[in-house]
Coordinates of C-alpha atoms in Angstrom, one line a residue:
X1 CA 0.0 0.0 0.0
X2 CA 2.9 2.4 0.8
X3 CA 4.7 1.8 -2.5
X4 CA 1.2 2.4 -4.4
X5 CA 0.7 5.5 -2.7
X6 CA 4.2 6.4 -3.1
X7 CA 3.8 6.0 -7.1
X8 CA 0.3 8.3 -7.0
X9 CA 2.3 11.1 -5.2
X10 CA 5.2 11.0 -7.8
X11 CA 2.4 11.2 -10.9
X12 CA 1.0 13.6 -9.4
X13 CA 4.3 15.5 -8.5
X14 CA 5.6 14.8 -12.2
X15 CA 1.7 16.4 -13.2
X16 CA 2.4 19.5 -11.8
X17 CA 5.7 19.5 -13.2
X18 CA 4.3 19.5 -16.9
X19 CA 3.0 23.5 -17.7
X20 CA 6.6 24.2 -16.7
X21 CA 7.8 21.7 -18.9
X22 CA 5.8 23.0 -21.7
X23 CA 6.8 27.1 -21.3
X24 CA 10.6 25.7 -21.1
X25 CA 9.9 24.3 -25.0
X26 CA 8.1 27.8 -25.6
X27 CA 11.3 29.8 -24.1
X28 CA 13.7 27.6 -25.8
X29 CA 11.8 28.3 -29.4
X30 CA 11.8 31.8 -28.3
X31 CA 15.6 31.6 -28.3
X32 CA 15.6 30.4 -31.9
X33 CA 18.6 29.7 -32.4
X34 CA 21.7 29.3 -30.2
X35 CA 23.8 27.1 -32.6
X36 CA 24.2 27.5 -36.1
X37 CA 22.5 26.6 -39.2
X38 CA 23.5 24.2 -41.6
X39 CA 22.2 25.0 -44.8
X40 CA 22.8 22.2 -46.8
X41 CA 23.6 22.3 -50.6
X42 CA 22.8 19.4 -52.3
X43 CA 25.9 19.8 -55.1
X44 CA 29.3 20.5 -54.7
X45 CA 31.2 24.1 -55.1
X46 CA 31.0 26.0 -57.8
X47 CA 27.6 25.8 -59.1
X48 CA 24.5 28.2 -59.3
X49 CA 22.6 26.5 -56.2
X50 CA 26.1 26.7 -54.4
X51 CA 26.8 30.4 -55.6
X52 CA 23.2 31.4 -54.9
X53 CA 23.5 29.6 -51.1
X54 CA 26.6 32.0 -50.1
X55 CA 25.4 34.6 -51.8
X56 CA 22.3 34.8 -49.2
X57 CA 24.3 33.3 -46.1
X58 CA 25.8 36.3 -44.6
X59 CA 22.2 38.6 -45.2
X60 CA 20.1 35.3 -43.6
X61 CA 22.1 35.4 -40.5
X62 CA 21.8 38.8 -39.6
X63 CA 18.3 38.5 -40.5
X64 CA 17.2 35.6 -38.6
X65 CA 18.8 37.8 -35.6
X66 CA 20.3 36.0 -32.1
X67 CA 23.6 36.5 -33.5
X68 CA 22.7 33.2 -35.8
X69 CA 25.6 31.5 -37.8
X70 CA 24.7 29.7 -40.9
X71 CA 27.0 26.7 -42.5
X72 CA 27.1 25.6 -45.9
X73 CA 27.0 22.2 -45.7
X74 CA 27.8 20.6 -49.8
X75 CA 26.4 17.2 -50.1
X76 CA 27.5 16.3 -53.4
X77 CA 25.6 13.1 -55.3
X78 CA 23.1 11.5 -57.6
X79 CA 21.7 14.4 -59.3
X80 CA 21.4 16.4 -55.8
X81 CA 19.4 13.1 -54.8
X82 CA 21.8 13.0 -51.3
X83 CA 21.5 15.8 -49.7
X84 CA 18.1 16.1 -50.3
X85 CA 17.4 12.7 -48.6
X86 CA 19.9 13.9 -46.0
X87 CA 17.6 17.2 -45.7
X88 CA 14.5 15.5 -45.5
X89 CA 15.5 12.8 -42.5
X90 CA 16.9 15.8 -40.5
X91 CA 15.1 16.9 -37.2
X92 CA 12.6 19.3 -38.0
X93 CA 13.9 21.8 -35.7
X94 CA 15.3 24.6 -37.4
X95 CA 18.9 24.0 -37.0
X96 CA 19.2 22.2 -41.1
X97 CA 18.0 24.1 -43.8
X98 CA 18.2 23.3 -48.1
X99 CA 19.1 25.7 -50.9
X100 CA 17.1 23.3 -53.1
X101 CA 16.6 23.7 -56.7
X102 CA 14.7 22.2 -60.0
X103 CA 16.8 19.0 -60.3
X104 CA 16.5 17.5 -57.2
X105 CA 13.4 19.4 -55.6
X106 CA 10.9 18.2 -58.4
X107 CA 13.2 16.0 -61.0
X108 CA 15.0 13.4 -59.1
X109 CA 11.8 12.2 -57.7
X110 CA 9.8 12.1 -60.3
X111 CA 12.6 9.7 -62.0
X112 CA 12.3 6.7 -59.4
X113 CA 9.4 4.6 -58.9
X114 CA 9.9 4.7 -55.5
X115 CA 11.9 7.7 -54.6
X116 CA 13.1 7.8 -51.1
X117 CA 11.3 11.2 -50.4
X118 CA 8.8 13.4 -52.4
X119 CA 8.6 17.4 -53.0
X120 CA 5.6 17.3 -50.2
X121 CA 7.8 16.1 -47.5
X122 CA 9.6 19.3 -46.9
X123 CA 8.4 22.9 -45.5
X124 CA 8.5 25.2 -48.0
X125 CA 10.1 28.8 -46.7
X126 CA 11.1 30.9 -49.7
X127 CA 11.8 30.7 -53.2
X128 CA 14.9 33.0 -53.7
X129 CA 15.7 33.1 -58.0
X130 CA 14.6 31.8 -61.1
X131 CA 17.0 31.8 -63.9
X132 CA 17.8 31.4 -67.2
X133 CA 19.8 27.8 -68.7
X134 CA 22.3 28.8 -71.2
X135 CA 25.0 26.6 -73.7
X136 CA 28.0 28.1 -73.0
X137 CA 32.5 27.2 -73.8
X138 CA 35.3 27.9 -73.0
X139 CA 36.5 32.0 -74.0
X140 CA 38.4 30.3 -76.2
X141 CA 36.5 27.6 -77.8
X142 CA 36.7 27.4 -81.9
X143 CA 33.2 27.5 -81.7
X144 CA 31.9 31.3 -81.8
X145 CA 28.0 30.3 -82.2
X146 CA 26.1 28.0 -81.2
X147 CA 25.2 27.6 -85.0
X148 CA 29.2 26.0 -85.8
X149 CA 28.9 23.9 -82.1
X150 CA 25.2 22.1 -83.8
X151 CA 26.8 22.1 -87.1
X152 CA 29.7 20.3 -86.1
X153 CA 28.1 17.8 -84.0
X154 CA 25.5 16.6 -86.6
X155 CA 28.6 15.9 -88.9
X156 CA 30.9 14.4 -86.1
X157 CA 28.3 11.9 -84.2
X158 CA 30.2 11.3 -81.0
X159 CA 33.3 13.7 -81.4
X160 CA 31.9 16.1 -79.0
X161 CA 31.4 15.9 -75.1
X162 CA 29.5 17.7 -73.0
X163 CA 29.6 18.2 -69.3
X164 CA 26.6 17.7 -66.7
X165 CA 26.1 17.8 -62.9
X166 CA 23.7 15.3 -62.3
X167 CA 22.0 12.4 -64.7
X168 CA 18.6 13.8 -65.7
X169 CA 18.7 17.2 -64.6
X170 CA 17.5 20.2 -65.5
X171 CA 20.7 20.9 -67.5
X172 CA 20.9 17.4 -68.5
X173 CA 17.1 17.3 -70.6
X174 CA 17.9 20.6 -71.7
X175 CA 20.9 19.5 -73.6
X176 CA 19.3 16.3 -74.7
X177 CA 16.5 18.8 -76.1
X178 CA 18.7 20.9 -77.9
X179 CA 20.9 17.8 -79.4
X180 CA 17.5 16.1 -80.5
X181 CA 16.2 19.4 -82.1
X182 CA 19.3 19.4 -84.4
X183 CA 19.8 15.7 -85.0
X184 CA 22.6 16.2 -83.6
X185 CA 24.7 13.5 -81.7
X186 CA 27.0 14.2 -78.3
X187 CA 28.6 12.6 -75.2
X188 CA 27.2 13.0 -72.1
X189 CA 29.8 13.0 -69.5
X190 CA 28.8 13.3 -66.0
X191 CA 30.6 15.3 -63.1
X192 CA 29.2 15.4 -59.5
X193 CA 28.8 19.3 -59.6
X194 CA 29.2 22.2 -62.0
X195 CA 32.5 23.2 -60.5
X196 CA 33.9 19.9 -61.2
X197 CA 33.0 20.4 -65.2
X198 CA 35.0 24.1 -65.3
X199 CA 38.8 22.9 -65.6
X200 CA 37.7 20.3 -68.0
X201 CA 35.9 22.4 -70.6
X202 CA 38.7 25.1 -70.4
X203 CA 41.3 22.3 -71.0
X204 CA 38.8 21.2 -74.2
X205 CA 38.5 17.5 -72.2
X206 CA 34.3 18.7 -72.7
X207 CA 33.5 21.1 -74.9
X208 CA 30.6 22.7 -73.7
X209 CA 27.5 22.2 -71.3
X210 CA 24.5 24.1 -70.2
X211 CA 24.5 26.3 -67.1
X212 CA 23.4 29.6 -65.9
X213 CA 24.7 33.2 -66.2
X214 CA 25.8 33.2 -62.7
X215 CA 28.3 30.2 -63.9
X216 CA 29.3 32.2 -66.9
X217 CA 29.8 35.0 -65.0
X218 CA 32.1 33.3 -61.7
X219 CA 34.2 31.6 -64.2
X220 CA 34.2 33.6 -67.5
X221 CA 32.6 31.6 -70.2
X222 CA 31.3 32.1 -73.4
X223 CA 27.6 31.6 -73.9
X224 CA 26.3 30.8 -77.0
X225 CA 22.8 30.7 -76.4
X226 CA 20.6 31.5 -74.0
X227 CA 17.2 29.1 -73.9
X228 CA 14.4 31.4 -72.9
X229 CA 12.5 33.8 -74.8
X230 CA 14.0 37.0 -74.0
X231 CA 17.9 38.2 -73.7
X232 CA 19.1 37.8 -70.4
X233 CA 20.4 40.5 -68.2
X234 CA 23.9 41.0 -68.3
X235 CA 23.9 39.1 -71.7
X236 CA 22.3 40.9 -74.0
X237 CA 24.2 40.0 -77.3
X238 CA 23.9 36.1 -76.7
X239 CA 20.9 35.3 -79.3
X240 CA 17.8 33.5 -77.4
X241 CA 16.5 30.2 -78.6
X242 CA 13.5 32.5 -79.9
X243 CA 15.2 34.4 -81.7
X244 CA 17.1 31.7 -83.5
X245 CA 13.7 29.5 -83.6
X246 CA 14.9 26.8 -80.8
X247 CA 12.6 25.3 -79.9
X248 CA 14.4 24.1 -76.0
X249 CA 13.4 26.1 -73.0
X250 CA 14.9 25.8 -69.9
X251 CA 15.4 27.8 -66.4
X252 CA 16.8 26.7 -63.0
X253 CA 15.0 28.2 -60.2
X254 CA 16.0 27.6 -55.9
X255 CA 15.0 28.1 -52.6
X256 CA 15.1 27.1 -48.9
X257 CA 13.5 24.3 -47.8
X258 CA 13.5 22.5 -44.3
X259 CA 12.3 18.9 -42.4
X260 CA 8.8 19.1 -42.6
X261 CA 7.5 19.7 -39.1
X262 CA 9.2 22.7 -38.6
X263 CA 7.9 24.3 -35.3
X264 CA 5.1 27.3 -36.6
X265 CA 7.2 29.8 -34.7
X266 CA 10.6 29.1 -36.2
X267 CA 9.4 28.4 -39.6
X268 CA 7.6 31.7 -39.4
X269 CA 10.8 33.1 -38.0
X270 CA 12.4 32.0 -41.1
X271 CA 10.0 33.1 -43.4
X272 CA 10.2 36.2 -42.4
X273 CA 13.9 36.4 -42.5
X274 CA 14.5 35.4 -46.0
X275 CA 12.2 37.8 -46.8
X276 CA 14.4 40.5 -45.3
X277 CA 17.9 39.1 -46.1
X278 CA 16.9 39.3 -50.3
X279 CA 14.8 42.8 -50.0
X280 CA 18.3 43.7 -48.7
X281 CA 20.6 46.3 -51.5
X282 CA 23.8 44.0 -50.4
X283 CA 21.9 40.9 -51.3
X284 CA 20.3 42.3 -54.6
X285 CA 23.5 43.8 -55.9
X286 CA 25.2 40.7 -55.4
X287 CA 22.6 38.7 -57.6
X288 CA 22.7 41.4 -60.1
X289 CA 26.6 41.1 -60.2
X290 CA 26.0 37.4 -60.9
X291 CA 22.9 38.0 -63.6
X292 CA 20.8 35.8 -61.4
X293 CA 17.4 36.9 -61.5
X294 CA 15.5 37.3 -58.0
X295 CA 12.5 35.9 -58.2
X296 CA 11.1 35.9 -54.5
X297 CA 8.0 33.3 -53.6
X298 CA 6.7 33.0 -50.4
X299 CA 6.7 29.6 -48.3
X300 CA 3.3 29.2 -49.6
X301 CA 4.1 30.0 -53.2
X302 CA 7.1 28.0 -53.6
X303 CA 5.3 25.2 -51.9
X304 CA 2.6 25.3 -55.0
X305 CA 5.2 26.3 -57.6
X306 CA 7.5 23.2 -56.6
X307 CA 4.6 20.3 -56.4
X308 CA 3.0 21.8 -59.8
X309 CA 6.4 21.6 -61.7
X310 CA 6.9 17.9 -59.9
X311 CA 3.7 17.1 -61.9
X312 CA 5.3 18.4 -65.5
X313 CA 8.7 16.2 -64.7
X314 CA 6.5 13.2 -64.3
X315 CA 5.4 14.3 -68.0
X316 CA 9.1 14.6 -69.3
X317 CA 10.9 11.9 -67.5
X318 CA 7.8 9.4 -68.9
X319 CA 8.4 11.2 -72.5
X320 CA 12.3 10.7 -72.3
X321 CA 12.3 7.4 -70.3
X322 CA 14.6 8.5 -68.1
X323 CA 13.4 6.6 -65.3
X324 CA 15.9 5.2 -62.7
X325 CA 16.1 2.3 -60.0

């Protein structure tokens, strides 16, 4: 009898122990956050989603406030596959963040019948730029147009390689688009990030590959096209695939994701600080150096921009069979 009544006391002691319990979590969410960030990056250096990452990492911090520190964290492999799984197995608690993009956001998953996550299994807290895929070479690449690069590779099947960062990516079906368009033949040759590809398309070991202008601009390249339908800033000379009657399209666009199951209070927290870090002039005039485009969604937005373009990849991938195991 003494030992039951001992146990009733202690639940009843540990009862009254639980609204403190509770306001501790509250205070400690308040407190948001008192380590750093890793931001993961699921490519290596060198590359727009890496660029566009460090570019924001200095304005985030000060915005988030609590003199926060945030990490890049590159998680190189499969397409960006890795350190999306990586990002999507984390604790939901604030302290890992994604600078996600096309490829492995809405692509990768859409490629495997039964992908290890999906585009709804993440908490959506800003889209940050949408940009521009362009076919660029080395400065001094023989070939000045993109005119001589098709012409040559429709008369030398195989003779030309070209460089990608990830098998069925955005930059990958873009190239296969414009190759197919011209009956045109090429070697894929695939690298694990776009910094990877930079020393071997300058030493001619590639020959070319499609990127963005913040690529061509950190590493001075040559595009020679430009596949959207107007000229992109910064590049104004380098013809469109409309003007030249391409008919390939193609853009990468990013953002920062987390775990879904983010507390409201720090997912809000972060919402509102991306939000502030690229409405900042530092942050702006460091995209406009690169000619990135800023093209600011909110959690909600990128949340419905993301699962709708997830739904076209299903569309491509089927059309191109590039469906992996």
């Amino acid at each position: 009898m003494k030992c039951k009544s001992f146990a009733i006391k202690l639940i009843a002691v540990c009862a009254g122990f639980m609204p403190s319990i509770g306001l501790f979590a509250q205070q400690s969410a308040g407190k948001y956050p008192d380590r750093a960030i890793q931001m993961i990056v699921p490519f290596g250096p060198g590359g727009t989603t890496d660029i566009m990452a460090r570019l924001l990492q200095d304005e985030l911090a000060k915005a988030v406030g609590n003199n926060a520190s945030i990490v890049i964290v590159n998680t190189a492999g499969a397409g960006g596959l890795i350190g999306m799984q990586n990002t999507a197995r984390a604790k939901p608690d604030g302290y890992t963040i994604a600078m996600t993009t096309t490829g492995p956001q809405t692509l990768q998953p859409a490629r495997r019948e039964s992908p290890t996550y999906t585009p709804d299994q993440f908490d959506y807290i800003c889209g940050t730029y949408d940009v521009p895929v362009m076919a660029m070479v080395a400065q001094d690449s023989p070939y000045k147009t993109y005119q001589d690069l098709m012409k040559f590779a429709k008369a030398n099947p195989g003779k030309l390689n070209y460089g990608i960062s990830g098998i069925g990516g955005v930059l990958h079906l873009s190239m296969i688009e414009l190759t197919q368009e011209n009956n045109a033949q090429a070697v894929a040759v695939p690298f694990k990030s776009t910094g990877e590809m930079i020393i071997p398309l300058k030493t001619q070991q590639i020959q070319f590959f499609n990127e963005t202008p913040t690529v061509a601009t950190q590493h001075q390249l040559r595009p020679l096209i430009a596949l959207s339908d107007t000229p992109v800033l910064g590049f104004e000379t380098v013809p469109t695939a409309k003007s030249l009657g391409v008919k390939a399209r193609g853009s990468v666009w990013g953002g920062l994701v987390a775990p879904k199951g983010l507390p409201a209070d720090i997912r809000a927290k972060l919402e509102t600080a991306c939000q502030a870090a690229t409405s900042t002039t530092i942050y702006k005039a460091r995209a406009q150096a690169a000619y990135t485009p800023l093209a600011y969604r909110t959690g909600d937005q990128f949340r419905s921009f993301a699962l709708a373009e997830h739904e076209k990849f299903k569309q491509v991938v089927k059309q191109h069979n590039l469906y992996e195991k």
